[in-house]
PDB file of C-alpha atoms and ligand atoms in Angstrom:
ATOM      1  CA  MET A 968       9.502 -18.996   0.160  1.00 54.00           C
ATOM      2  CA  VAL A 969       7.979 -18.254  -2.800  1.00 56.00           C
ATOM      3  CA  VAL A 970       4.196 -19.476  -3.760  1.00 55.00           C
ATOM      4  CA  HIS A 971       2.208 -19.433  -7.106  1.00 52.00           C
ATOM      5  CA  ILE A 972      -1.296 -20.858  -6.803  1.00 51.00           C
ATOM      6  CA  VAL A 973      -2.305 -21.374 -10.277  1.00 52.00           C
ATOM      7  CA  THR A 974      -5.801 -22.499 -10.260  1.00 52.00           C
ATOM      8  CA  GLY A 975      -8.189 -24.250  -7.243  1.00 54.00           C
ATOM      9  CA  ALA A 976      -9.497 -22.175  -4.403  1.00 61.00           C
ATOM     10  CA  ILE A 977      -7.463 -21.113  -1.299  1.00 77.00           C
ATOM     11  CA  PRO A 978      -7.485 -23.119   1.424  1.00 77.00           C
ATOM     12  CA  SER A 979      -7.780 -21.500   4.815  1.00 82.00           C
ATOM     13  CA  GLU A 980      -4.586 -23.972   5.801  1.00 83.00           C
ATOM     14  CA  ILE A 981      -3.097 -20.689   3.193  1.00 82.00           C
ATOM     15  CA  GLY A 982      -2.382 -19.839   6.887  1.00 82.00           C
ATOM     16  CA  ASN A 983      -0.782 -23.167   8.032  1.00 85.00           C
ATOM     17  CA  LEU A 984       2.190 -22.059   5.730  1.00 84.00           C
ATOM     18  CA  GLN A 985       3.627 -20.124   8.301  1.00 84.00           C
ATOM     19  CA  SER A 986       7.287 -19.128   6.417  1.00 89.00           C
ATOM     20  CA  ILE A 987       5.432 -17.464   2.909  1.00 90.00           C
ATOM     21  CA  GLU A 988       7.661 -14.485   1.934  1.00 92.00           C
ATOM     22  CA  ILE A 989       5.412 -14.034  -1.795  1.00 92.00           C
ATOM     23  CA  PHE A 990       1.768 -14.982  -1.834  1.00 89.00           C
ATOM     24  CA  ASN A 991       1.221 -14.214  -5.164  1.00 86.00           C
ATOM     25  CA  ILE A 992      -1.699 -15.119  -7.476  1.00 83.00           C
ATOM     26  CA  VAL A 993      -2.458 -12.687  -9.786  1.00 80.00           C
ATOM     27  CA  PHE A 994      -4.854 -13.084 -12.746  1.00 76.00           C
ATOM     28  CA  ASN A 995      -6.451 -15.683 -11.992  1.00 77.00           C
ATOM     29  CA  ASN A 996     -10.483 -16.687 -11.206  1.00 79.00           C
ATOM     30  CA  PHE A 997     -10.919 -16.679  -7.848  1.00 81.00           C
ATOM     31  CA  ILE A 998     -14.043 -16.341  -6.201  1.00 82.00           C
ATOM     32  CA  GLY A 999     -15.465 -15.808  -2.692  1.00 83.00           C
ATOM     33  CA  PRO A1000     -14.321 -14.568   0.167  1.00 87.00           C
ATOM     34  CA  ILE A1001     -10.014 -13.595   0.994  1.00 89.00           C
ATOM     35  CA  PRO A1002      -9.366 -15.982   3.773  1.00 89.00           C
ATOM     36  CA  PHE A1003      -8.574 -14.635   6.191  1.00 91.00           C
ATOM     37  CA  GLU A1004      -5.670 -16.843   7.656  1.00 92.00           C
ATOM     38  CA  ILE A1005      -3.342 -15.166   4.631  1.00 92.00           C
ATOM     39  CA  PHE A1006      -3.796 -11.894   6.652  1.00 94.00           C
ATOM     40  CA  ASN A1007      -1.990 -13.611   9.661  1.00 93.00           C
ATOM     41  CA  ILE A1008       1.253 -15.084   8.525  1.00 94.00           C
ATOM     42  CA  SER A1009       3.955 -13.097   9.517  1.00 94.00           C
ATOM     43  CA  THR A1010       6.784 -13.840   6.981  1.00 96.00           C
ATOM     44  CA  VAL A1011       4.856 -12.564   4.065  1.00 96.00           C
ATOM     45  CA  GLN A1012       6.273 -10.132   2.444  1.00 97.00           C
ATOM     46  CA  VAL A1013       3.940  -9.518  -0.274  1.00 97.00           C
ATOM     47  CA  ILE A1014       0.755 -10.268  -1.222  1.00 95.00           C
ATOM     48  CA  SER A1015      -1.029 -10.324  -4.464  1.00 94.00           C
ATOM     49  CA  MET A1016      -3.696 -10.894  -5.284  1.00 91.00           C
ATOM     50  CA  VAL A1017      -4.063  -8.501  -8.268  1.00 90.00           C
ATOM     51  CA  CYS A1018      -7.266  -9.684 -11.424  1.00 87.00           C
ATOM     52  CA  ASN A1019      -9.749 -12.019  -9.618  1.00 89.00           C
ATOM     53  CA  ASN A1020     -13.013 -11.833  -8.593  1.00 88.00           C
ATOM     54  CA  PHE A1021     -12.782 -12.092  -4.307  1.00 90.00           C
ATOM     55  CA  SER A1022     -15.375 -10.638  -3.284  1.00 91.00           C
ATOM     56  CA  GLY A1023     -16.272  -9.880   0.833  1.00 92.00           C
ATOM     57  CA  HIS A1024     -14.666  -7.373   3.205  1.00 93.00           C
ATOM     58  CA  LEU A1025     -10.947  -7.176   4.875  1.00 94.00           C
ATOM     59  CA  PRO A1026     -10.626  -8.721   7.860  1.00 93.00           C
ATOM     60  CA  SER A1027     -10.507  -5.095  10.650  1.00 91.00           C
ATOM     61  CA  ASN A1028      -7.440  -6.193  12.283  1.00 92.00           C
ATOM     62  CA  VAL A1029      -6.110  -6.926   8.981  1.00 92.00           C
ATOM     63  CA  GLY A1030      -2.792  -5.403  10.110  1.00 93.00           C
ATOM     64  CA  PHE A1031      -2.153  -6.156  13.478  1.00 94.00           C
ATOM     65  CA  PHE A1032      -0.376  -9.492  12.110  1.00 95.00           C
ATOM     66  CA  LEU A1033       2.065  -9.175   9.128  1.00 96.00           C
ATOM     67  CA  PRO A1034       5.437  -6.729  10.925  1.00 96.00           C
ATOM     68  CA  ASN A1035       6.956  -7.687   7.253  1.00 97.00           C
ATOM     69  CA  LEU A1036       4.257  -6.993   4.686  1.00 97.00           C
ATOM     70  CA  GLN A1037       5.760  -4.237   1.881  1.00 97.00           C
ATOM     71  CA  GLN A1038       3.746  -4.995  -1.132  1.00 97.00           C
ATOM     72  CA  LEU A1039      -0.579  -5.376  -0.519  1.00 97.00           C
ATOM     73  CA  PHE A1040      -1.977  -5.650  -4.210  1.00 96.00           C
ATOM     74  CA  LEU A1041      -5.886  -6.763  -4.392  1.00 95.00           C
ATOM     75  CA  TRP A1042      -7.490  -4.506  -7.174  1.00 94.00           C
ATOM     76  CA  GLU A1043      -8.800  -5.576  -9.953  1.00 93.00           C
ATOM     77  CA  ASN A1044     -11.566  -8.065  -7.288  1.00 94.00           C
ATOM     78  CA  GLN A1045     -14.805  -7.129  -6.040  1.00 93.00           C
ATOM     79  CA  LEU A1046     -14.321  -6.299  -2.669  1.00 94.00           C
ATOM     80  CA  SER A1047     -16.644  -4.243  -0.948  1.00 93.00           C
ATOM     81  CA  GLY A1048     -17.612  -3.006   3.292  1.00 91.00           C
ATOM     82  CA  THR A1049     -15.027  -0.785   4.787  1.00 88.00           C
ATOM     83  CA  ILE A1050     -10.959  -0.004   4.144  1.00 89.00           C
ATOM     84  CA  PRO A1051      -9.895  -1.051   7.928  1.00 89.00           C
ATOM     85  CA  ASN A1052      -7.917   1.521   9.545  1.00 87.00           C
ATOM     86  CA  SER A1053      -5.676  -1.420  10.718  1.00 91.00           C
ATOM     87  CA  ILE A1054      -3.571  -1.612   7.717  1.00 93.00           C
ATOM     88  CA  SER A1055      -2.086   0.604   9.844  1.00 93.00           C
ATOM     89  CA  ASN A1056      -0.555  -1.337  12.140  1.00 95.00           C
ATOM     90  CA  ALA A1057       1.814  -3.024   8.631  1.00 96.00           C
ATOM     91  CA  LEU A1058       4.329  -0.517   9.871  1.00 96.00           C
ATOM     92  CA  GLN A1059       6.646  -2.088   6.618  1.00 97.00           C
ATOM     93  CA  LEU A1060       3.850  -1.680   3.995  1.00 97.00           C
ATOM     94  CA  THR A1061       5.805   0.516   0.798  1.00 97.00           C
ATOM     95  CA  LEU A1062       2.997  -0.334  -1.903  1.00 97.00           C
ATOM     96  CA  LEU A1063      -0.409  -0.080  -1.265  1.00 97.00           C
ATOM     97  CA  ASN A1064      -2.776  -0.934  -4.206  1.00 97.00           C
ATOM     98  CA  LEU A1065      -7.402  -1.090  -3.380  1.00 95.00           C
ATOM     99  CA  SER A1066      -7.977  -0.077  -6.733  1.00 96.00           C
ATOM    100  CA  ASN A1067     -11.566  -0.679  -8.772  1.00 95.00           C
ATOM    101  CA  ASN A1068     -13.362  -3.028  -5.841  1.00 95.00           C
ATOM    102  CA  SER A1069     -16.281  -1.793  -4.429  1.00 93.00           C
ATOM    103  CA  PHE A1070     -15.013  -0.747  -1.451  1.00 91.00           C
ATOM    104  CA  SER A1071     -17.063   1.955  -0.242  1.00 86.00           C
ATOM    105  CA  GLY A1072     -17.203   5.017   1.848  1.00 65.00           C
ATOM    106  CA  LEU A1073     -14.473   4.136   3.978  1.00 61.00           C
ATOM    107  CA  ILE A1074     -16.378   5.132   7.833  1.00 57.00           C
ATOM    108  CA  PRO A1075     -19.349   7.634   8.151  1.00 50.00           C
ATOM    109  CA  LYS A1076     -18.622  11.097   8.343  1.00 52.00           C
ATOM    110  CA  ALA A1077     -20.034  11.076  11.922  1.00 48.00           C
ATOM    111  CA  LEU A1078     -17.830   9.149  12.930  1.00 49.00           C
ATOM    112  CA  GLU A1079     -14.688  11.287  12.969  1.00 49.00           C
ATOM    113  CA  PHE A1080     -12.564   7.830  11.464  1.00 59.00           C
ATOM    114  CA  ASN A1081      -9.854   9.994   9.756  1.00 78.00           C
ATOM    115  CA  PHE A1082      -8.079   6.904   7.598  1.00 84.00           C
ATOM    116  CA  PHE A1083      -5.800   9.042   5.779  1.00 89.00           C
ATOM    117  CA  SER A1084      -4.361  10.105   9.407  1.00 87.00           C
ATOM    118  CA  SER A1085      -3.943   6.634  10.688  1.00 88.00           C
ATOM    119  CA  LEU A1086      -1.751   6.258   7.486  1.00 93.00           C
ATOM    120  CA  SER A1087       0.296   8.547   8.638  1.00 93.00           C
ATOM    121  CA  ASN A1088       2.804   5.987  10.824  1.00 93.00           C
ATOM    122  CA  LEU A1089       3.037   4.326   8.161  1.00 96.00           C
ATOM    123  CA  THR A1090       6.966   5.960   7.093  1.00 97.00           C
ATOM    124  CA  TYR A1091       8.198   4.895   4.106  1.00 97.00           C
ATOM    125  CA  LEU A1092       4.869   4.400   1.991  1.00 98.00           C
ATOM    126  CA  LYS A1093       5.827   5.616  -1.185  1.00 98.00           C
ATOM    127  CA  GLN A1094       2.512   4.118  -3.516  1.00 98.00           C
ATOM    128  CA  LEU A1095      -0.974   4.237  -1.819  1.00 97.00           C
ATOM    129  CA  ASP A1096      -3.988   4.066  -4.821  1.00 97.00           C
ATOM    130  CA  LEU A1097      -7.719   3.301  -3.336  1.00 95.00           C
ATOM    131  CA  SER A1098      -8.858   4.606  -7.357  1.00 96.00           C
ATOM    132  CA  SER A1099     -12.442   3.006  -8.505  1.00 95.00           C
ATOM    133  CA  ASN A1100     -13.914   2.688  -4.930  1.00 93.00           C
ATOM    134  CA  LEU A1101     -16.987   4.294  -3.945  1.00 89.00           C
ATOM    135  CA  LEU A1102     -15.254   6.583  -1.224  1.00 86.00           C
ATOM    136  CA  ASN A1103     -17.876   9.805  -0.432  1.00 78.00           C
ATOM    137  CA  ASN A1104     -17.863   9.270   3.097  1.00 73.00           C
ATOM    138  CA  ILE A1105     -13.832   9.960   2.904  1.00 74.00           C
ATOM    139  CA  LEU A1106     -12.936  12.508   5.427  1.00 75.00           C
ATOM    140  CA  PHE A1107     -10.373  14.584   2.576  1.00 85.00           C
ATOM    141  CA  ASP A1108      -9.020  17.291   4.510  1.00 87.00           C
ATOM    142  CA  SER A1109      -6.751  14.984   6.022  1.00 89.00           C
ATOM    143  CA  ILE A1110      -5.601  13.999   3.163  1.00 92.00           C
ATOM    144  CA  GLY A1111      -1.629  16.085   4.146  1.00 94.00           C
ATOM    145  CA  TYR A1112      -1.811  13.870   7.064  1.00 93.00           C
ATOM    146  CA  LEU A1113      -0.995  10.837   4.816  1.00 96.00           C
ATOM    147  CA  PRO A1114       3.964  10.006   6.053  1.00 97.00           C
ATOM    148  CA  THR A1115       5.900  12.407   3.930  1.00 97.00           C
ATOM    149  CA  SER A1116       7.724   9.485   2.137  1.00 98.00           C
ATOM    150  CA  LEU A1117       4.543   9.058  -0.199  1.00 98.00           C
ATOM    151  CA  GLU A1118       5.471   9.626  -3.593  1.00 98.00           C
ATOM    152  CA  GLU A1119       2.099   8.239  -6.404  1.00 98.00           C
ATOM    153  CA  LEU A1120      -1.103   8.829  -5.025  1.00 98.00           C
ATOM    154  CA  TYR A1121      -4.094   8.108  -6.753  1.00 98.00           C
ATOM    155  CA  ILE A1122      -7.657   7.999  -5.444  1.00 96.00           C
ATOM    156  CA  ASP A1123      -9.199   8.877  -9.122  1.00 97.00           C
ATOM    157  CA  HIS A1124     -12.863   7.867  -9.817  1.00 96.00           C
ATOM    158  CA  CYS A1125     -13.760   7.552  -5.669  1.00 93.00           C
ATOM    159  CA  ASN A1126     -16.850  10.374  -5.754  1.00 92.00           C
ATOM    160  CA  ILE A1127     -14.608  11.997  -3.052  1.00 90.00           C
ATOM    161  CA  LYS A1128     -16.274  15.420  -1.942  1.00 89.00           C
ATOM    162  CA  GLY A1129     -14.006  18.816  -0.898  1.00 90.00           C
ATOM    163  CA  SER A1130     -11.900  20.310  -1.165  1.00 94.00           C
ATOM    164  CA  ILE A1131      -7.631  19.743  -1.771  1.00 96.00           C
ATOM    165  CA  PRO A1132      -6.577  21.353   2.028  1.00 94.00           C
ATOM    166  CA  ARG A1133      -4.079  23.435   2.050  1.00 96.00           C
ATOM    167  CA  ASP A1134      -1.851  21.348   3.855  1.00 95.00           C
ATOM    168  CA  ILE A1135      -1.303  18.885   0.543  1.00 97.00           C
ATOM    169  CA  GLY A1136       1.574  21.166   0.220  1.00 97.00           C
ATOM    170  CA  ASN A1137       3.233  19.203   3.178  1.00 97.00           C
ATOM    171  CA  LEU A1138       3.053  16.256   0.564  1.00 98.00           C
ATOM    172  CA  SER A1139       6.906  16.731  -0.151  1.00 97.00           C
ATOM    173  CA  ASN A1140       7.902  14.089  -2.004  1.00 98.00           C
ATOM    174  CA  LEU A1141       5.199  13.783  -3.510  1.00 98.00           C
ATOM    175  CA  MET A1142       5.549  12.739  -7.266  1.00 98.00           C
ATOM    176  CA  THR A1143       1.859  12.230  -9.007  1.00 98.00           C
ATOM    177  CA  LEU A1144      -0.827  13.638  -7.130  1.00 98.00           C
ATOM    178  CA  SER A1145      -4.384  11.681  -8.996  1.00 98.00           C
ATOM    179  CA  LEU A1146      -7.572  13.127  -8.229  1.00 97.00           C
ATOM    180  CA  ARG A1147      -9.277  12.860 -10.730  1.00 98.00           C
ATOM    181  CA  PHE A1148     -13.772  11.841 -11.954  1.00 97.00           C
ATOM    182  CA  ASN A1149     -14.314  13.075  -8.109  1.00 96.00           C
ATOM    183  CA  GLU A1150     -16.363  16.192  -7.108  1.00 95.00           C
ATOM    184  CA  LEU A1151     -14.020  18.299  -5.940  1.00 96.00           C
ATOM    185  CA  PHE A1152     -14.885  21.659  -5.584  1.00 96.00           C
ATOM    186  CA  GLY A1153     -12.873  25.018  -4.154  1.00 96.00           C
ATOM    187  CA  PRO A1154      -9.236  26.081  -5.674  1.00 96.00           C
ATOM    188  CA  ILE A1155      -6.251  24.755  -6.632  1.00 96.00           C
ATOM    189  CA  PRO A1156      -3.879  25.545  -3.437  1.00 97.00           C
ATOM    190  CA  THR A1157      -1.120  27.459  -3.421  1.00 96.00           C
ATOM    191  CA  THR A1158       0.537  25.320  -1.471  1.00 97.00           C
ATOM    192  CA  VAL A1159       0.759  23.093  -4.704  1.00 97.00           C
ATOM    193  CA  GLY A1160       3.508  25.163  -5.736  1.00 96.00           C
ATOM    194  CA  ARG A1161       5.809  23.586  -2.786  1.00 96.00           C
ATOM    195  CA  LEU A1162       5.295  20.368  -4.224  1.00 97.00           C
ATOM    196  CA  HIS A1163       8.870  20.306  -5.631  1.00 96.00           C
ATOM    197  CA  LYS A1164       8.986  16.889  -7.575  1.00 97.00           C
ATOM    198  CA  LEU A1165       5.807  16.570  -9.006  1.00 97.00           C
ATOM    199  CA  GLN A1166       5.613  15.671 -11.986  1.00 98.00           C
ATOM    200  CA  ALA A1167       2.240  15.023 -12.424  1.00 98.00           C
ATOM    201  CA  LEU A1168      -1.044  16.601 -11.086  1.00 97.00           C
ATOM    202  CA  ARG A1169      -4.394  15.239 -12.229  1.00 98.00           C
ATOM    203  CA  VAL A1170      -7.214  16.939 -10.663  1.00 97.00           C
ATOM    204  CA  ASP A1171      -9.241  17.300 -14.686  1.00 97.00           C
ATOM    205  CA  ASN A1172     -13.116  16.137 -13.855  1.00 97.00           C
ATOM    206  CA  ASN A1173     -13.941  17.772 -11.024  1.00 97.00           C
ATOM    207  CA  LYS A1174     -15.102  21.242  -9.733  1.00 97.00           C
ATOM    208  CA  LEU A1175     -12.900  23.227  -9.324  1.00 96.00           C
ATOM    209  CA  GLU A1176     -12.567  26.999  -9.033  1.00 95.00           C
ATOM    210  CA  GLY A1177     -10.728  30.095  -9.147  1.00 92.00           C
ATOM    211  CA  LEU A1178      -7.156  31.575 -11.235  1.00 90.00           C
ATOM    212  CA  ILE A1179      -4.741  28.843 -11.540  1.00 90.00           C
ATOM    213  CA  PRO A1180      -2.233  29.575  -9.454  1.00 91.00           C
ATOM    214  CA  PHE A1181       0.955  31.574  -9.838  1.00 90.00           C
ATOM    215  CA  ASP A1182       2.713  28.732  -8.060  1.00 93.00           C
ATOM    216  CA  LEU A1183       1.823  25.925 -10.335  1.00 92.00           C
ATOM    217  CA  CYS A1184       4.962  27.741 -11.734  1.00 91.00           C
ATOM    218  CA  HIS A1185       7.617  26.891  -9.584  1.00 92.00           C
ATOM    219  CA  LEU A1186       6.773  22.594 -10.935  1.00 94.00           C
ATOM    220  CA  GLU A1187       9.983  22.550 -12.570  1.00 91.00           C
ATOM    221  CA  SER A1188       9.331  18.981 -13.070  1.00 95.00           C
ATOM    222  CA  LEU A1189       6.094  18.497 -13.998  1.00 95.00           C
ATOM    223  CA  VAL A1190       5.562  16.588 -16.578  1.00 96.00           C
ATOM    224  CA  GLU A1191       1.096  16.396 -16.826  1.00 96.00           C
ATOM    225  CA  LEU A1192      -1.289  19.383 -16.070  1.00 94.00           C
ATOM    226  CA  TYR A1193      -3.987  17.551 -16.005  1.00 95.00           C
ATOM    227  CA  LEU A1194      -6.955  20.588 -15.098  1.00 93.00           C
ATOM    228  CA  GLY A1195      -9.694  20.185 -17.902  1.00 93.00           C
ATOM    229  CA  TYR A1196     -13.235  19.997 -16.975  1.00 94.00           C
ATOM    230  CA  ASN A1197     -13.172  22.458 -13.635  1.00 96.00           C
ATOM    231  CA  GLU A1198     -14.407  25.765 -13.407  1.00 93.00           C
ATOM    232  CA  LEU A1199     -10.930  27.144 -13.636  1.00 92.00           C
ATOM    233  CA  PHE A1200     -11.702  31.021 -14.200  1.00 86.00           C
ATOM    234  CA  GLY A1201      -8.827  33.807 -15.173  1.00 81.00           C
ATOM    235  CA  PRO A1202      -5.663  34.109 -17.743  1.00 80.00           C
ATOM    236  CA  ILE A1203      -3.295  31.263 -18.145  1.00 76.00           C
ATOM    237  CA  SER A1204      -0.157  33.285 -16.427  1.00 75.00           C
ATOM    238  CA  ALA A1205       2.851  33.608 -18.686  1.00 72.00           C
ATOM    239  CA  CYS A1206       5.178  31.925 -16.204  1.00 79.00           C
ATOM    240  CA  VAL A1207       3.899  28.525 -17.071  1.00 80.00           C
ATOM    241  CA  ASN A1208       7.195  29.131 -19.721  1.00 82.00           C
ATOM    242  CA  ASN A1209       8.905  27.894 -16.124  1.00 86.00           C
ATOM    243  CA  LEU A1210       7.423  24.314 -16.048  1.00 90.00           C
ATOM    244  CA  ILE A1211      10.349  23.098 -18.710  1.00 89.00           C
ATOM    245  CA  SER A1212       9.295  19.225 -18.720  1.00 91.00           C
ATOM    246  CA  LEU A1213       5.665  19.910 -19.772  1.00 91.00           C
ATOM    247  CA  ARG A1214       5.150  17.679 -22.216  1.00 91.00           C
ATOM    248  CA  TYR A1215       0.889  17.300 -21.410  1.00 89.00           C
ATOM    249  CA  LEU A1216      -0.982  20.000 -20.534  1.00 86.00           C
ATOM    250  CA  TYR A1217      -5.190  19.717 -20.883  1.00 86.00           C
ATOM    251  CA  LEU A1218      -6.736  22.833 -20.015  1.00 84.00           C
ATOM    252  CA  HIS A1219     -10.044  21.619 -22.101  1.00 77.00           C
ATOM    253  CA  PHE A1220     -13.348  23.030 -20.408  1.00 77.00           C
ATOM    254  CA  ASN A1221     -12.982  25.315 -17.835  1.00 80.00           C
ATOM    255  CA  LYS A1222     -13.389  29.103 -17.900  1.00 80.00           C
ATOM    256  CA  LEU A1223     -10.229  30.842 -18.614  1.00 75.00           C
ATOM    257  CA  THR A1224     -10.062  34.151 -20.349  1.00 76.00           C
ATOM    258  CA  SER A1225      -6.889  34.861 -22.327  1.00 65.00           C
ATOM    259  CA  THR A1226      -5.352  33.111 -25.312  1.00 62.00           C
ATOM    260  CA  ILE A1227      -1.635  30.345 -23.859  1.00 63.00           C
ATOM    261  CA  PRO A1228       0.959  32.671 -23.801  1.00 59.00           C
ATOM    262  CA  LEU A1229       2.963  31.754 -26.420  1.00 54.00           C
ATOM    263  CA  SER A1230       5.735  31.564 -24.915  1.00 56.00           C
ATOM    264  CA  LEU A1231       4.960  28.296 -24.022  1.00 56.00           C
ATOM    265  CA  TRP A1232       5.621  26.853 -27.430  1.00 53.00           C
ATOM    266  CA  ARG A1233       9.286  28.837 -27.108  1.00 50.00           C
ATOM    267  CA  SER A1234      11.062  25.910 -26.849  1.00 44.00           C
TER     268      SER A1234
HETATM  269  C1  NAG T2796      -5.236 -14.690  13.829  1.00 65.96           C
HETATM  270  O1  NAG T2796      -4.561 -14.911  14.442  1.00 65.96           O
HETATM  271  C2  NAG T2796      -4.957 -14.096  15.801  1.00 65.96           C
HETATM  272  C3  NAG T2796      -3.461 -13.890  16.508  1.00 65.96           C
HETATM  273  O2  NAG T2796      -2.896 -14.717  17.224  1.00 65.96           O
HETATM  274  C4  NAG T2796      -5.721 -14.543  16.227  1.00 65.96           C
HETATM  275  O3  NAG T2796      -6.592 -14.653  17.500  1.00 65.96           O
HETATM  276  C5  NAG T2796      -6.652 -14.870  15.285  1.00 65.96           C
HETATM  277  O4  NAG T2796      -8.416 -15.927  15.500  1.00 65.96           O
HETATM  278  C6  NAG T2796      -6.504 -15.513  13.519  1.00 65.96           C
HETATM  279  N1  NAG T2796      -7.780 -15.051  13.007  1.00 65.96           N
HETATM  280  C7  NAG T2796      -6.997 -16.433  12.053  1.00 65.96           C
HETATM  281  C8  NAG T2796      -8.588 -16.043  10.695  1.00 65.96           C
HETATM  282  O5  NAG T2796      -6.530 -17.009  11.506  1.00 65.96           O
HETATM  283  C1  NAG T2797     -17.353 -12.048 -11.262  1.00 65.96           C
HETATM  284  O1  NAG T2797     -18.169 -13.303 -10.220  1.00 65.96           O
HETATM  285  C2  NAG T2797     -19.054 -12.547 -10.570  1.00 65.96           C
HETATM  286  C3  NAG T2797     -20.311 -12.656  -9.619  1.00 65.96           C
HETATM  287  O2  NAG T2797     -19.998 -12.782  -8.340  1.00 65.96           O
HETATM  288  C4  NAG T2797     -19.697 -13.217 -11.853  1.00 65.96           C
HETATM  289  O3  NAG T2797     -21.305 -12.333 -12.336  1.00 65.96           O
HETATM  290  C5  NAG T2797     -18.568 -13.111 -12.459  1.00 65.96           C
HETATM  291  O4  NAG T2797     -18.765 -12.938 -14.233  1.00 65.96           O
HETATM  292  C6  NAG T2797     -17.405 -13.019 -12.919  1.00 65.96           C
HETATM  293  N1  NAG T2797     -16.307 -12.045 -13.525  1.00 65.96           N
HETATM  294  C7  NAG T2797     -15.331 -13.352 -13.946  1.00 65.96           C
HETATM  295  C8  NAG T2797     -14.310 -12.774 -14.667  1.00 65.96           C
HETATM  296  O5  NAG T2797     -15.248 -14.632 -13.879  1.00 65.96           O
HETATM  297  C1  NAG T2798       1.542  20.791   6.880  1.00 65.96           C
HETATM  298  O1  NAG T2798       2.877  21.812   7.803  1.00 65.96           O
HETATM  299  C2  NAG T2798       2.332  23.375   8.202  1.00 65.96           C
HETATM  300  C3  NAG T2798       3.495  23.872   7.993  1.00 65.96           C
HETATM  301  O2  NAG T2798       4.888  23.880   8.431  1.00 65.96           O
HETATM  302  C4  NAG T2798       1.891  22.381  10.159  1.00 65.96           C
HETATM  303  O3  NAG T2798       1.734  23.870  10.814  1.00 65.96           O
HETATM  304  C5  NAG T2798       0.866  21.683   9.318  1.00 65.96           C
HETATM  305  O4  NAG T2798       0.459  21.130  11.054  1.00 65.96           O
HETATM  306  C6  NAG T2798       0.641  20.429   9.224  1.00 65.96           C
HETATM  307  N1  NAG T2798       0.060  19.737   8.595  1.00 65.96           N
HETATM  308  C7  NAG T2798       0.074  18.710   8.322  1.00 65.96           C
HETATM  309  C8  NAG T2798      -1.645  17.741   8.689  1.00 65.96           C
HETATM  310  O5  NAG T2798       0.779  18.097   9.158  1.00 65.96           O
END
């Protein structure tokens, strides 16, 4: 059964509809909390409440009763609180988008909670978008524990602090890595050069330092390279010539010294 509610409130009796597969109420003006009952419908495959005005938090057991959930889209609401790691029990999850909400630091660092590693069992997960939330308590070091199935990762505008760990190179199916507008520091790890499927590397507007790693020249599929507004220095290697797919190169506002290799303009 497919349900499209166009207007009105969502009654908690929604939970009685125990055969819903697709629950789609995008672009409405629903307010108040999301009735938790929706997360108890075991048949549901898609929950999409994008662009509403829901507030409140998600239930701490959010993933426990959703064995068939493949897509959870809650972007553009006013949801707050922590993102429950119980979401990792929804083992069929493929697309998870919680961007543009008011979710806060996942859990205080003091609790040694590790959100990314809790998602490692989601072996179908392809897209994760947490952008535009205040995730300054996220334990960013563990990002390499995300499942290797991941193809698109967006954590833009989240106030995350930390350096990009070498383990990022383990996410071998990544096509988009977007970490724009955060407070990342330290070097771009050379292991990024192992992400051979990468088409977009967006790490601009951080505090990244050091040289642009030579290893980036291994990324033959790269179309977008956004490095602007960081503290990168040194020369730009002539090997950028290898980036045959490159279309967007942003290097502005760094401390780079040499000119862009002439070879780049060859094609
Ligand atoms: C969801 O189901 C569990 C187990 O059956 C139950 O304990 C819980 O109260 C239910 N929650 C809601 C909001 O219906
Ligand atoms: C959403 O709700 C807030 C109050 O919680 C209100 O100020 C705002 O205008 C609402 N936005 C829309 C698009 O209805
Ligand atoms: C990443 O891969 C390396 C080499 O295979 C391995 O030693 C390391 O434990 C992996 N890291 C994670 C977070 O899985």
